[in-house]
Every structure is written in C-alpha cells, then in structure tokens.
mmCIF file of C-alpha atoms and ligand atoms in Angstrom:
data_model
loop_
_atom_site.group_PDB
_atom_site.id
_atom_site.type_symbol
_atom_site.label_atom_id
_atom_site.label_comp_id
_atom_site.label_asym_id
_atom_site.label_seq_id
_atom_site.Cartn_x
_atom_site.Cartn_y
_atom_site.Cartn_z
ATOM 1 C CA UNK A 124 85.682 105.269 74.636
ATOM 2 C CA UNK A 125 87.242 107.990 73.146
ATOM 3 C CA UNK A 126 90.168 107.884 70.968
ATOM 4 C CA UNK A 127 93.217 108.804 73.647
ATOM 5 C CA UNK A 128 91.712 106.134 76.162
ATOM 6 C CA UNK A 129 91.770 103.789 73.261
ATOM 7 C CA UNK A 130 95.499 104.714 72.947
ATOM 8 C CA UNK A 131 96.594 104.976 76.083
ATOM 9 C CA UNK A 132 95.197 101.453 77.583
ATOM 10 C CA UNK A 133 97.638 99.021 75.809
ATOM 11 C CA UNK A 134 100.692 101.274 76.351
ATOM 12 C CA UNK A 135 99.556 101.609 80.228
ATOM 13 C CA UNK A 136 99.336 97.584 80.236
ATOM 14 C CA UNK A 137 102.351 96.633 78.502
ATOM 15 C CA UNK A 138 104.225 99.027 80.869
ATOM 16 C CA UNK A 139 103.125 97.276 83.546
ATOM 17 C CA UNK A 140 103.857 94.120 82.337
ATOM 18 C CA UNK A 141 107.196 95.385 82.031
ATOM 19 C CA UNK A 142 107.418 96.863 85.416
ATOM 20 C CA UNK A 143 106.300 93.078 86.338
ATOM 21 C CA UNK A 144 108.939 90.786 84.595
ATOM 22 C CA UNK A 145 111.500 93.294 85.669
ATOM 23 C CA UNK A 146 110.755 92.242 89.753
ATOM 24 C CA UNK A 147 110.007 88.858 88.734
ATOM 25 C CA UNK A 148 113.731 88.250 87.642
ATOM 26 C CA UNK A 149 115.774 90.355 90.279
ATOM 27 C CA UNK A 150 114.125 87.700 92.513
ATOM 28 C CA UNK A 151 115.373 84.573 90.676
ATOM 29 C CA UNK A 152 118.747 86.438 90.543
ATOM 30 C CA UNK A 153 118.760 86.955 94.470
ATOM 31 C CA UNK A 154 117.176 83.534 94.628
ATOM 32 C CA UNK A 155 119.641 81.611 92.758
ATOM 33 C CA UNK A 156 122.612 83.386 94.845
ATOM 34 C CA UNK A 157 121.612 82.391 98.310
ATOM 35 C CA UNK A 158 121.227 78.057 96.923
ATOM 36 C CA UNK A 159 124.397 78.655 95.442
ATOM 37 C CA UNK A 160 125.247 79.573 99.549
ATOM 38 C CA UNK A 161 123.899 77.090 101.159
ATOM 39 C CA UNK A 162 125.329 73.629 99.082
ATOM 40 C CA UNK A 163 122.159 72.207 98.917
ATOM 41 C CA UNK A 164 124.058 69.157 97.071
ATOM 42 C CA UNK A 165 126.473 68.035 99.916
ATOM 43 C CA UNK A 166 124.409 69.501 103.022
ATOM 44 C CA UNK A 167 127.466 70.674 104.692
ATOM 45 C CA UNK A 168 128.480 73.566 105.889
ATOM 46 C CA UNK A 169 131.783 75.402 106.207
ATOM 47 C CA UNK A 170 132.296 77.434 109.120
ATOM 48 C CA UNK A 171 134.908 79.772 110.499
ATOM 49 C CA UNK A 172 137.540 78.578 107.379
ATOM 50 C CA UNK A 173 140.799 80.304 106.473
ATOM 51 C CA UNK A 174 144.187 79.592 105.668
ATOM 52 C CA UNK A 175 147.598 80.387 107.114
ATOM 53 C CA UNK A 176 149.251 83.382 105.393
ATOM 54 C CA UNK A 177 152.783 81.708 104.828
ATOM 55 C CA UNK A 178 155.574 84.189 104.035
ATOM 56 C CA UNK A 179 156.410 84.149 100.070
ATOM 57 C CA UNK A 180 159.096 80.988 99.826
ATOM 58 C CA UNK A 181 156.776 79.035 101.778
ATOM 59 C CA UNK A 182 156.459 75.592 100.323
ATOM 60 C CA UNK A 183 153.778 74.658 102.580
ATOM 61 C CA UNK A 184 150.399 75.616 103.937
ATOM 62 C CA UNK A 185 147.726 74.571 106.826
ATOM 63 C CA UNK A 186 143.789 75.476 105.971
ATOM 64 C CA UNK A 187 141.186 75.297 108.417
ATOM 65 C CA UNK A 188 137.635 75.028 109.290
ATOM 66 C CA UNK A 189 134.558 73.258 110.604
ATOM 67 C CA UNK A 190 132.773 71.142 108.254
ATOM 68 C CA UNK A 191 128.713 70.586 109.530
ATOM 69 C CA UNK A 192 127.103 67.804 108.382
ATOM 70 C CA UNK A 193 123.126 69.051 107.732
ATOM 71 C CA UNK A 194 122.138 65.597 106.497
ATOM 72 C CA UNK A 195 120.774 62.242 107.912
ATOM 73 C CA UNK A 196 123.619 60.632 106.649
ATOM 74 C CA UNK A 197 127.470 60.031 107.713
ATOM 75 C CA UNK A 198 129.836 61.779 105.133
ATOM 76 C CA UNK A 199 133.747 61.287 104.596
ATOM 77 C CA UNK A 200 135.622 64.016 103.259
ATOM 78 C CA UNK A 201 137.742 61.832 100.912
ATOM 79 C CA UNK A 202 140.088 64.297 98.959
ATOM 80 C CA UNK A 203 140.372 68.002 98.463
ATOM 81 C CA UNK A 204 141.827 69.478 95.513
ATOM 82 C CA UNK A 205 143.563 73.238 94.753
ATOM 83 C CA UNK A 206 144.144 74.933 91.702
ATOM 84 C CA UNK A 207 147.755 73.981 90.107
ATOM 85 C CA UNK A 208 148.261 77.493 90.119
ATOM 86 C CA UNK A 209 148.277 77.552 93.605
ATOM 87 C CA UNK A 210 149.792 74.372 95.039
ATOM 88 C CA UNK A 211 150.721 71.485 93.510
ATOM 89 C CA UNK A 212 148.532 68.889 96.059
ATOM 90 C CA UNK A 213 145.946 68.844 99.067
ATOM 91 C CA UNK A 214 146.220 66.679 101.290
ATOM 92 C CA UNK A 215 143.835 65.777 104.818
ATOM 93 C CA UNK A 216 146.210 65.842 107.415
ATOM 94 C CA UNK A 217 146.168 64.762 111.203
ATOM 95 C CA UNK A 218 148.467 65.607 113.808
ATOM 96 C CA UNK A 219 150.143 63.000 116.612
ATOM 97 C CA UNK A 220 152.238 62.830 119.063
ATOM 98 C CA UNK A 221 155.280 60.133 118.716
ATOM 99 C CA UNK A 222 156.735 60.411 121.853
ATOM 100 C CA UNK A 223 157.239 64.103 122.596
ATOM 101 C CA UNK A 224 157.439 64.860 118.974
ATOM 102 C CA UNK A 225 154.086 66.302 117.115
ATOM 103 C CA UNK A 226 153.854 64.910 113.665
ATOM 104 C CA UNK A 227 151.540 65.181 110.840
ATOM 105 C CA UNK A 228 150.275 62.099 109.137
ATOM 106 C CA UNK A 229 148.159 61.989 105.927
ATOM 107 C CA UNK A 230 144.283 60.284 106.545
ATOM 108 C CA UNK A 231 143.853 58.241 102.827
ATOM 109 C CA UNK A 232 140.513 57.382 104.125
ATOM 110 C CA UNK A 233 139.639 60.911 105.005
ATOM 111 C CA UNK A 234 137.944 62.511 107.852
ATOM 112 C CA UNK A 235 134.023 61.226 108.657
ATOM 113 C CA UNK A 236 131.483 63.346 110.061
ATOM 114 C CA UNK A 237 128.603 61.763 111.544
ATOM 115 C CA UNK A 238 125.045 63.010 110.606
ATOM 116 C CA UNK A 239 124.182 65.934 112.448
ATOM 117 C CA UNK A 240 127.439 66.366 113.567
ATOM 118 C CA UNK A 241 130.743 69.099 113.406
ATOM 119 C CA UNK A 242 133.866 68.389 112.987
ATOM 120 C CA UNK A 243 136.599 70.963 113.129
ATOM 121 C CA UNK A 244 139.754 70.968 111.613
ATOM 122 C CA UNK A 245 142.339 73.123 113.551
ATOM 123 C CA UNK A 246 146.141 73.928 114.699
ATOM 124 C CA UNK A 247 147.557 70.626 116.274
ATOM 125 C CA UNK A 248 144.818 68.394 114.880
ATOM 126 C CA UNK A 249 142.709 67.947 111.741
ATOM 127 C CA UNK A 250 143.817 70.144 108.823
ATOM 128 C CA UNK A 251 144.496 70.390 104.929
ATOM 129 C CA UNK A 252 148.091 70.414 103.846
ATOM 130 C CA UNK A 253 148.947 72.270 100.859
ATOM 131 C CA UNK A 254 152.050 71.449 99.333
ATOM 132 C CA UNK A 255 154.027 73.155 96.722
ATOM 133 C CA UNK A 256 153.240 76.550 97.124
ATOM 134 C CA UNK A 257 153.994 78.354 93.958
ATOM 135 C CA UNK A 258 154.352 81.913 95.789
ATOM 136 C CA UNK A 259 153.366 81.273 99.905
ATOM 137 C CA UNK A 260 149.931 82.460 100.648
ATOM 138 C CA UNK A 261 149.097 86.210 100.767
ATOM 139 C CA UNK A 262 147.685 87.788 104.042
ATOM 140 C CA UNK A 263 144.567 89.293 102.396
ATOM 141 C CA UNK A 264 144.115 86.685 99.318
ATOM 142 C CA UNK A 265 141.574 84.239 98.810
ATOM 143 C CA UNK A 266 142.092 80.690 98.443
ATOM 144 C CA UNK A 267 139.835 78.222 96.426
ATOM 145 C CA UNK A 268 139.322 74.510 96.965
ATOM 146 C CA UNK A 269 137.042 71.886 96.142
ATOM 147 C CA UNK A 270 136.044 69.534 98.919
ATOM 148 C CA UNK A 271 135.262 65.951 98.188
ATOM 149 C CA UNK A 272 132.569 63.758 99.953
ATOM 150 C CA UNK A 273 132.583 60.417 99.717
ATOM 151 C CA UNK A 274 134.721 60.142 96.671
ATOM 152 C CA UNK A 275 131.973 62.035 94.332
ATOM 153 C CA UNK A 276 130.181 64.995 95.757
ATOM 154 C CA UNK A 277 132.140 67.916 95.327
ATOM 155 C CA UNK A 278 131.958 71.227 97.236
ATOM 156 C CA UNK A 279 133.707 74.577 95.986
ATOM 157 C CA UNK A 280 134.518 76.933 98.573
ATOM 158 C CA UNK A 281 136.496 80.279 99.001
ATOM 159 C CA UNK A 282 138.418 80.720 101.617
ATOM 160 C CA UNK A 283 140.081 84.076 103.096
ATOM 161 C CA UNK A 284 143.855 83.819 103.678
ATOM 162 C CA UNK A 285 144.629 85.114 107.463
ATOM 163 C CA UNK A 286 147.041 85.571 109.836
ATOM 164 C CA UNK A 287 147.936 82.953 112.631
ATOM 165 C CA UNK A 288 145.435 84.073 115.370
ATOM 166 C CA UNK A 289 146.146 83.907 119.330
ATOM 167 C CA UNK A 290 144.167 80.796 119.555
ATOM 168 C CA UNK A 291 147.081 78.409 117.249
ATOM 169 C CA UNK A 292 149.783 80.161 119.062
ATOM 170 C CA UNK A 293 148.423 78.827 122.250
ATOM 171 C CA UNK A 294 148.562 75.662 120.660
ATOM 172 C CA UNK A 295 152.581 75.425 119.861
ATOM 173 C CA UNK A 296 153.740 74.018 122.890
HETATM 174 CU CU1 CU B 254 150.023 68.767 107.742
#
C-alpha cells in the first residue's frame, strides 16, 4: 500500500461516518416531531378545532372541536385550562333549552367519550367557555389549551382563532 492510500483510507472512513450520523439524527428529529403529533399519551385526537374570533372587549369566548377517542378505554374530559394571559378560566360548557330560551350550563363532571368513539363539541351544544378575556380573541391568532382526561392526563393543543363559519350561523335560531 503505498503511502497516499495509507493516508487517504481513514480520512475517506471517518467522512463517511460523518455523512452517516448526520442522516441518522435528521431522522430522530423528524421522528420525534410526528409522536409529539399524534398524543400517543391520551390516544385522542383533535379534529377540525378553532375558536371564535370575539371582537377586542369581548369578555367571553366559545372553542370548538371533535375529540376521538383511539383507545380501548372510555375517557372524560374533566377540565381544560388556558394561559392567564389569555383568559382567566375554561370551562366545559353544554347548551339547553329552558323553555324557548337556549342556555349554557357548566358539565363539573365533564364530557365522556366512549372508546372508539367521537364526540364533537359545536355551536348550540358541547363547547369550552373562556371567560375573562384579557383582549377578545384575534381573527388570525392562535390559542393554546391543555385538555384534561380523567382528572390526570393532560393534552396541549394549539388551536387557530377563526371566524364564525356559515355552519354556527345556521345554528342561531
Ligand atoms: Cu358557554
């Protein structure tokens, strides 16, 4: 082997070592991301979630969705919580009719959804009540909450803030 070869072998291999670790960790990075996506911890899934954009004095605010429950297992949404910053409480709402009035009502026992099942919180039923708005919520912002299952597990979601779409209009009779 001559002298260059001699050289040249160890700098080829340690490149490619290089070349190797490099790969191996953009795919624990892209890896990581998508668990982080699919809340392995609570198996459920939030679909189709936004909230109201309020205008700025608004005190109050309505955020919806449909929760999916991937599991074998029944699983109450007990509490939510929002950042202070934000609001000043969450609350799990559900709407009723008292005589021809609509009225919202606050579930303390939460909401369950049945293994395998969806459950969707919407205008003129289920929803989560913000209360004391510190500035209304921004068309165009994003919202942050934490849901909480059965009193422990805890599920962090972002949520964009949207205009009332024709669908709850058709529902303000
Ligand atoms: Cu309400």
């Amino acid at each position: 082997m001559s002298y260059l070869s001699k050289l040249l072998k160890p700098l080829l291999t340690a490149t490619y070592i290089t070349a190797l670790s490099f790969s191996a960790s953009s795919v624990a990075i892209a890896h990581g991301h998508q668990e982080h996506n699919a809340n392995q911890e609570t198996d459920i899934m939030v679909m189709n979630g936004y909230a109201r954009a309020t205008f700025p004095l608004a005190k109050t605010g309505a955020v919806y969705f449909t929760l999916h429950n991937q599991s074998d297992k029944d699983k109450i949404l007990t509490s939510v919580t929002v950042s202070k910053e934000l609001a000043s409480e969450a609350q799990i709402h559900t709407t009723v009719m008292e005589g021809d009035v609509m009225k919202m009502r606050e579930l303390a026992d939460g909401v369950t959804i049945g293994a395998g099942e969806m459950v969707s919180f919407e205008s003129g039923g289920y929803h989560i009540m913000l209360l004391g708005l510190n500035k209304g919520l921004v068309e165009g912002s994003e919202l942050k909450l934490t849901l909480i299952f059965d009193g422990n597990d805890e599920l962090g979601i972002t949520l964009p803030v949207k205009k009332d779409d024709a669908k709850s209009h058709h529902n303000h009779h």
